[in-house]
Amino acid sequence: MRAARRPHARPGLIAVVIALWVVIAAIALTGTLIAAFSQEHPVRFSAPLKIYPVTQEIPGAQCPPGVQGAIGQGTTGPICYQLAVGITIKRVNDLHVERMKVGGYAVSLSLIPADSRALTRLTRGNTGRPFALTVRDQVVAAPRVDAPITKGRILISGNLTRGDASTIVNRLKGRAAQAT
């Protein structure tokens, strides 16, 4: 003998399947929104950013003959930064001005993985010395690196005002300094 078929079994199954699809869609949408809002803002530089270890700082508006270097502004005036072999960066995952917890501002750069690995190799052998960040052969900043940079994030700090930090960001992007 055959069991009688329940007339409402099929619509109940359809309702369960639809409910599961709605839950799955809601989870997917939530994940997408979280990922979208947590992503960094990629920046492609108009001119490559070049990072070099500094081997010597020579006061003056020009580098002496035979010295491979770039001119930048130090605390006491123009400086020729004598440079060693460095790396070239064409884009970063993120570049922004950041407020420091202890006061002042900093510039934060988040590198793409390949450049992060290259910077780790470069900073491992050159800790304790300044690194020149140059755009179009002009030194934008020359912060000292106290430890190898292993997580792909560069933080340029040192009593910067918001205007100073914004100027550095604009110069890194290849834009002329804007009046604040």
PDB file of C-alpha atoms in Angstrom:
ATOM      1  CA  MET A   1       0.000   0.000   0.000  1.00  0.00           C
ATOM      2  CA  ARG A   2       1.180   3.388  -0.901  1.00  0.00           C
ATOM      3  CA  ALA A   3       1.349   6.261   1.557  1.00  0.00           C
ATOM      4  CA  ALA A   4      -0.774   9.222   0.752  1.00  0.00           C
ATOM      5  CA  ARG A   5       1.085  12.210  -0.517  1.00  0.00           C
ATOM      6  CA  ARG A   6       0.872  15.343   1.548  1.00  0.00           C
ATOM      7  CA  PRO A   7      -0.413  18.172  -0.590  1.00  0.00           C
ATOM      8  CA  HIS A   8       1.625  20.916   1.194  1.00  0.00           C
ATOM      9  CA  ALA A   9       5.038  19.190   1.182  1.00  0.00           C
ATOM     10  CA  ARG A  10       6.226  20.740  -2.065  1.00  0.00           C
ATOM     11  CA  PRO A  11       5.315  24.395  -1.309  1.00  0.00           C
ATOM     12  CA  GLY A  12       7.026  24.047   2.107  1.00  0.00           C
ATOM     13  CA  LEU A  13      10.210  22.796   0.455  1.00  0.00           C
ATOM     14  CA  ILE A  14      10.115  25.674  -2.018  1.00  0.00           C
ATOM     15  CA  ALA A  15       9.697  28.165   0.848  1.00  0.00           C
ATOM     16  CA  VAL A  16      12.739  26.698   2.658  1.00  0.00           C
ATOM     17  CA  VAL A  17      14.859  26.884  -0.503  1.00  0.00           C
ATOM     18  CA  ILE A  18      13.816  30.503  -1.127  1.00  0.00           C
ATOM     19  CA  ALA A  19      14.549  31.408   2.496  1.00  0.00           C
ATOM     20  CA  LEU A  20      18.037  29.859   2.211  1.00  0.00           C
ATOM     21  CA  TRP A  21      18.721  31.810  -0.986  1.00  0.00           C
ATOM     22  CA  VAL A  22      17.651  35.039   0.694  1.00  0.00           C
ATOM     23  CA  VAL A  23      20.000  34.358   3.636  1.00  0.00           C
ATOM     24  CA  ILE A  24      22.887  33.503   1.293  1.00  0.00           C
ATOM     25  CA  ALA A  25      22.270  36.670  -0.759  1.00  0.00           C
ATOM     26  CA  ALA A  26      22.174  38.799   2.412  1.00  0.00           C
ATOM     27  CA  ILE A  27      25.471  37.322   3.620  1.00  0.00           C
ATOM     28  CA  ALA A  28      27.094  37.879   0.213  1.00  0.00           C
ATOM     29  CA  LEU A  29      25.871  41.473   0.083  1.00  0.00           C
ATOM     30  CA  THR A  30      27.116  42.169   3.599  1.00  0.00           C
ATOM     31  CA  GLY A  31      30.533  40.693   2.769  1.00  0.00           C
ATOM     32  CA  THR A  32      30.759  42.768  -0.385  1.00  0.00           C
ATOM     33  CA  LEU A  33      29.904  45.972   1.475  1.00  0.00           C
ATOM     34  CA  ILE A  34      32.421  45.245   4.227  1.00  0.00           C
ATOM     35  CA  ALA A  35      35.134  44.535   1.643  1.00  0.00           C
ATOM     36  CA  ALA A  36      34.297  47.681  -0.329  1.00  0.00           C
ATOM     37  CA  PHE A  37      34.455  49.989   2.673  1.00  0.00           C
ATOM     38  CA  SER A  38      37.596  48.437   4.148  1.00  0.00           C
ATOM     39  CA  GLN A  39      39.624  48.589   0.932  1.00  0.00           C
ATOM     40  CA  GLU A  40      42.393  51.062   0.642  1.00  0.00           C
ATOM     41  CA  HIS A  41      42.457  53.684  -2.081  1.00  0.00           C
ATOM     42  CA  PRO A  42      45.062  52.817  -4.712  1.00  0.00           C
ATOM     43  CA  VAL A  43      47.218  55.664  -6.014  1.00  0.00           C
ATOM     44  CA  ARG A  44      49.119  55.561  -9.308  1.00  0.00           C
ATOM     45  CA  PHE A  45      51.893  58.134  -9.276  1.00  0.00           C
ATOM     46  CA  SER A  46      52.195  60.573 -12.192  1.00  0.00           C
ATOM     47  CA  ALA A  47      55.982  60.187 -11.856  1.00  0.00           C
ATOM     48  CA  PRO A  48      57.638  57.180 -10.183  1.00  0.00           C
ATOM     49  CA  LEU A  49      58.564  57.398  -6.512  1.00  0.00           C
ATOM     50  CA  LYS A  50      62.155  56.311  -6.021  1.00  0.00           C
ATOM     51  CA  ILE A  51      63.460  55.284  -2.610  1.00  0.00           C
ATOM     52  CA  TYR A  52      67.203  55.292  -1.992  1.00  0.00           C
ATOM     53  CA  PRO A  53      69.368  54.671   1.068  1.00  0.00           C
ATOM     54  CA  VAL A  54      71.350  57.836   1.813  1.00  0.00           C
ATOM     55  CA  THR A  55      75.074  57.212   2.240  1.00  0.00           C
ATOM     56  CA  GLN A  56      76.043  60.797   3.045  1.00  0.00           C
ATOM     57  CA  GLU A  57      74.454  64.226   3.527  1.00  0.00           C
ATOM     58  CA  ILE A  58      76.496  67.083   2.072  1.00  0.00           C
ATOM     59  CA  PRO A  59      75.366  70.668   2.786  1.00  0.00           C
ATOM     60  CA  GLY A  60      74.878  72.761  -0.318  1.00  0.00           C
ATOM     61  CA  ALA A  61      72.549  73.581  -3.171  1.00  0.00           C
ATOM     62  CA  GLN A  62      74.483  71.323  -5.572  1.00  0.00           C
ATOM     63  CA  CYS A  63      76.093  67.937  -5.305  1.00  0.00           C
ATOM     64  CA  PRO A  64      79.891  68.019  -5.646  1.00  0.00           C
ATOM     65  CA  PRO A  65      81.268  66.785  -8.977  1.00  0.00           C
ATOM     66  CA  GLY A  66      81.269  62.996  -9.193  1.00  0.00           C
ATOM     67  CA  VAL A  67      78.698  62.528  -6.402  1.00  0.00           C
ATOM     68  CA  GLN A  68      75.571  60.584  -7.385  1.00  0.00           C
ATOM     69  CA  GLY A  69      72.849  62.343  -5.438  1.00  0.00           C
ATOM     70  CA  ALA A  70      69.727  64.451  -5.245  1.00  0.00           C
ATOM     71  CA  ILE A  71      69.072  67.848  -3.707  1.00  0.00           C
ATOM     72  CA  GLY A  72      66.583  68.280  -0.898  1.00  0.00           C
ATOM     73  CA  GLN A  73      65.745  70.728   1.850  1.00  0.00           C
ATOM     74  CA  GLY A  74      67.157  69.895   5.272  1.00  0.00           C
ATOM     75  CA  THR A  75      66.567  71.657   8.574  1.00  0.00           C
ATOM     76  CA  THR A  76      69.583  73.917   7.968  1.00  0.00           C
ATOM     77  CA  GLY A  77      69.099  74.518   4.232  1.00  0.00           C
ATOM     78  CA  PRO A  78      69.728  72.684   0.972  1.00  0.00           C
ATOM     79  CA  ILE A  79      71.445  69.315   1.187  1.00  0.00           C
ATOM     80  CA  CYS A  80      72.939  66.967  -1.383  1.00  0.00           C
ATOM     81  CA  TYR A  81      71.885  63.457  -0.447  1.00  0.00           C
ATOM     82  CA  GLN A  82      74.443  60.962  -1.748  1.00  0.00           C
ATOM     83  CA  LEU A  83      72.439  57.902  -2.775  1.00  0.00           C
ATOM     84  CA  ALA A  84      72.989  54.158  -3.002  1.00  0.00           C
ATOM     85  CA  VAL A  85      71.000  51.800  -5.245  1.00  0.00           C
ATOM     86  CA  GLY A  86      67.270  51.984  -4.484  1.00  0.00           C
ATOM     87  CA  ILE A  87      63.862  50.882  -5.722  1.00  0.00           C
ATOM     88  CA  THR A  88      61.202  52.422  -7.951  1.00  0.00           C
ATOM     89  CA  ILE A  89      57.512  52.476  -7.017  1.00  0.00           C
ATOM     90  CA  LYS A  90      54.815  53.334  -9.563  1.00  0.00           C
ATOM     91  CA  ARG A  91      51.721  52.825  -7.425  1.00  0.00           C
ATOM     92  CA  VAL A  92      50.704  52.191  -3.832  1.00  0.00           C
ATOM     93  CA  ASN A  93      47.635  50.676  -2.211  1.00  0.00           C
ATOM     94  CA  ASP A  94      47.060  53.766  -0.108  1.00  0.00           C
ATOM     95  CA  LEU A  95      48.554  57.203   0.515  1.00  0.00           C
ATOM     96  CA  HIS A  96      47.079  59.620   3.045  1.00  0.00           C
ATOM     97  CA  VAL A  97      47.690  62.098   5.850  1.00  0.00           C
ATOM     98  CA  GLU A  98      47.242  60.539   9.285  1.00  0.00           C
ATOM     99  CA  ARG A  99      46.835  62.183  12.686  1.00  0.00           C
ATOM    100  CA  MET A 100      49.336  60.846  15.228  1.00  0.00           C
ATOM    101  CA  LYS A 101      48.225  59.749  18.692  1.00  0.00           C
ATOM    102  CA  VAL A 102      50.856  61.905  20.387  1.00  0.00           C
ATOM    103  CA  GLY A 103      50.135  64.996  18.309  1.00  0.00           C
ATOM    104  CA  GLY A 104      51.078  66.151  14.890  1.00  0.00           C
ATOM    105  CA  TYR A 105      50.553  64.442  11.563  1.00  0.00           C
ATOM    106  CA  ALA A 106      52.252  61.819   9.441  1.00  0.00           C
ATOM    107  CA  VAL A 107      52.160  60.561   5.874  1.00  0.00           C
ATOM    108  CA  SER A 108      51.186  56.921   5.464  1.00  0.00           C
ATOM    109  CA  LEU A 109      52.010  54.835   2.388  1.00  0.00           C
ATOM    110  CA  SER A 110      50.847  51.244   1.985  1.00  0.00           C
ATOM    111  CA  LEU A 111      52.822  49.371  -0.672  1.00  0.00           C
ATOM    112  CA  ILE A 112      51.719  46.650  -3.051  1.00  0.00           C
ATOM    113  CA  PRO A 113      53.153  43.211  -2.102  1.00  0.00           C
ATOM    114  CA  ALA A 114      56.002  43.119  -4.670  1.00  0.00           C
ATOM    115  CA  ASP A 115      57.241  46.582  -3.665  1.00  0.00           C
ATOM    116  CA  SER A 116      56.828  45.674  -0.004  1.00  0.00           C
ATOM    117  CA  ARG A 117      59.188  42.717  -0.422  1.00  0.00           C
ATOM    118  CA  ALA A 118      61.715  44.903  -2.284  1.00  0.00           C
ATOM    119  CA  LEU A 119      61.570  47.549   0.456  1.00  0.00           C
ATOM    120  CA  THR A 120      62.077  44.884   3.136  1.00  0.00           C
ATOM    121  CA  ARG A 121      65.261  43.698   1.382  1.00  0.00           C
ATOM    122  CA  LEU A 122      66.461  47.292   0.949  1.00  0.00           C
ATOM    123  CA  THR A 123      65.840  48.360   4.564  1.00  0.00           C
ATOM    124  CA  ARG A 124      67.267  45.194   6.165  1.00  0.00           C
ATOM    125  CA  GLY A 125      70.781  46.168   5.197  1.00  0.00           C
ATOM    126  CA  ASN A 126      70.439  49.904   5.721  1.00  0.00           C
ATOM    127  CA  THR A 127      68.803  50.504   9.100  1.00  0.00           C
ATOM    128  CA  GLY A 128      69.791  53.542  11.099  1.00  0.00           C
ATOM    129  CA  ARG A 129      70.242  55.754   8.070  1.00  0.00           C
ATOM    130  CA  PRO A 130      67.997  58.133   6.149  1.00  0.00           C
ATOM    131  CA  PHE A 131      66.204  57.081   2.988  1.00  0.00           C
ATOM    132  CA  ALA A 132      65.531  59.655   0.286  1.00  0.00           C
ATOM    133  CA  LEU A 133      62.052  59.519  -1.236  1.00  0.00           C
ATOM    134  CA  THR A 134      62.407  61.256  -4.588  1.00  0.00           C
ATOM    135  CA  VAL A 135      60.040  62.288  -7.346  1.00  0.00           C
ATOM    136  CA  ARG A 136      61.496  63.679 -10.576  1.00  0.00           C
ATOM    137  CA  ASP A 137      64.979  63.647  -8.990  1.00  0.00           C
ATOM    138  CA  GLN A 138      63.837  65.947  -6.160  1.00  0.00           C
ATOM    139  CA  VAL A 139      63.959  64.767  -2.555  1.00  0.00           C
ATOM    140  CA  VAL A 140      60.437  64.944  -1.116  1.00  0.00           C
ATOM    141  CA  ALA A 141      61.385  63.553   2.306  1.00  0.00           C
ATOM    142  CA  ALA A 142      64.393  61.848   3.853  1.00  0.00           C
ATOM    143  CA  PRO A 143      63.185  60.032   6.982  1.00  0.00           C
ATOM    144  CA  ARG A 144      65.519  57.848   9.004  1.00  0.00           C
ATOM    145  CA  VAL A 145      64.681  54.150   9.023  1.00  0.00           C
ATOM    146  CA  ASP A 146      65.287  52.728  12.491  1.00  0.00           C
ATOM    147  CA  ALA A 147      64.267  49.128  11.721  1.00  0.00           C
ATOM    148  CA  PRO A 148      63.574  47.066   8.603  1.00  0.00           C
ATOM    149  CA  ILE A 149      60.199  47.859   7.039  1.00  0.00           C
ATOM    150  CA  THR A 150      58.625  44.412   6.840  1.00  0.00           C
ATOM    151  CA  LYS A 151      54.889  45.011   6.626  1.00  0.00           C
ATOM    152  CA  GLY A 152      54.816  47.219   3.537  1.00  0.00           C
ATOM    153  CA  ARG A 153      53.786  50.393   5.338  1.00  0.00           C
ATOM    154  CA  ILE A 154      55.883  53.547   5.391  1.00  0.00           C
ATOM    155  CA  LEU A 155      55.039  56.191   7.983  1.00  0.00           C
ATOM    156  CA  ILE A 156      56.776  59.553   7.531  1.00  0.00           C
ATOM    157  CA  SER A 157      56.546  61.477  10.781  1.00  0.00           C
ATOM    158  CA  GLY A 158      58.419  64.064  12.786  1.00  0.00           C
ATOM    159  CA  ASN A 159      56.556  67.122  14.049  1.00  0.00           C
ATOM    160  CA  LEU A 160      54.638  67.583  10.803  1.00  0.00           C
ATOM    161  CA  THR A 161      51.708  69.965  10.631  1.00  0.00           C
ATOM    162  CA  ARG A 162      48.678  68.936   8.594  1.00  0.00           C
ATOM    163  CA  GLY A 163      49.855  71.331   5.881  1.00  0.00           C
ATOM    164  CA  ASP A 164      53.375  69.839   5.858  1.00  0.00           C
ATOM    165  CA  ALA A 165      51.968  66.314   5.566  1.00  0.00           C
ATOM    166  CA  SER A 166      49.552  67.354   2.787  1.00  0.00           C
ATOM    167  CA  THR A 167      52.434  68.984   0.890  1.00  0.00           C
ATOM    168  CA  ILE A 168      54.434  65.743   1.102  1.00  0.00           C
ATOM    169  CA  VAL A 169      51.430  63.735  -0.159  1.00  0.00           C
ATOM    170  CA  ASN A 170      50.958  66.125  -3.081  1.00  0.00           C
ATOM    171  CA  ARG A 171      54.648  66.031  -3.967  1.00  0.00           C
ATOM    172  CA  LEU A 172      54.689  62.212  -3.790  1.00  0.00           C
ATOM    173  CA  LYS A 173      51.742  62.194  -6.183  1.00  0.00           C
ATOM    174  CA  GLY A 174      53.769  64.411  -8.510  1.00  0.00           C
ATOM    175  CA  ARG A 175      51.726  67.538  -7.927  1.00  0.00           C
ATOM    176  CA  ALA A 176      53.180  70.915  -7.091  1.00  0.00           C
ATOM    177  CA  ALA A 177      52.831  71.968  -3.482  1.00  0.00           C
ATOM    178  CA  GLN A 178      49.476  73.630  -2.930  1.00  0.00           C
ATOM    179  CA  ALA A 179      49.033  76.693  -0.790  1.00  0.00           C
ATOM    180  CA  THR A 180      47.315  75.957   2.511  1.00  0.00           C
TER     181      THR A 180
END
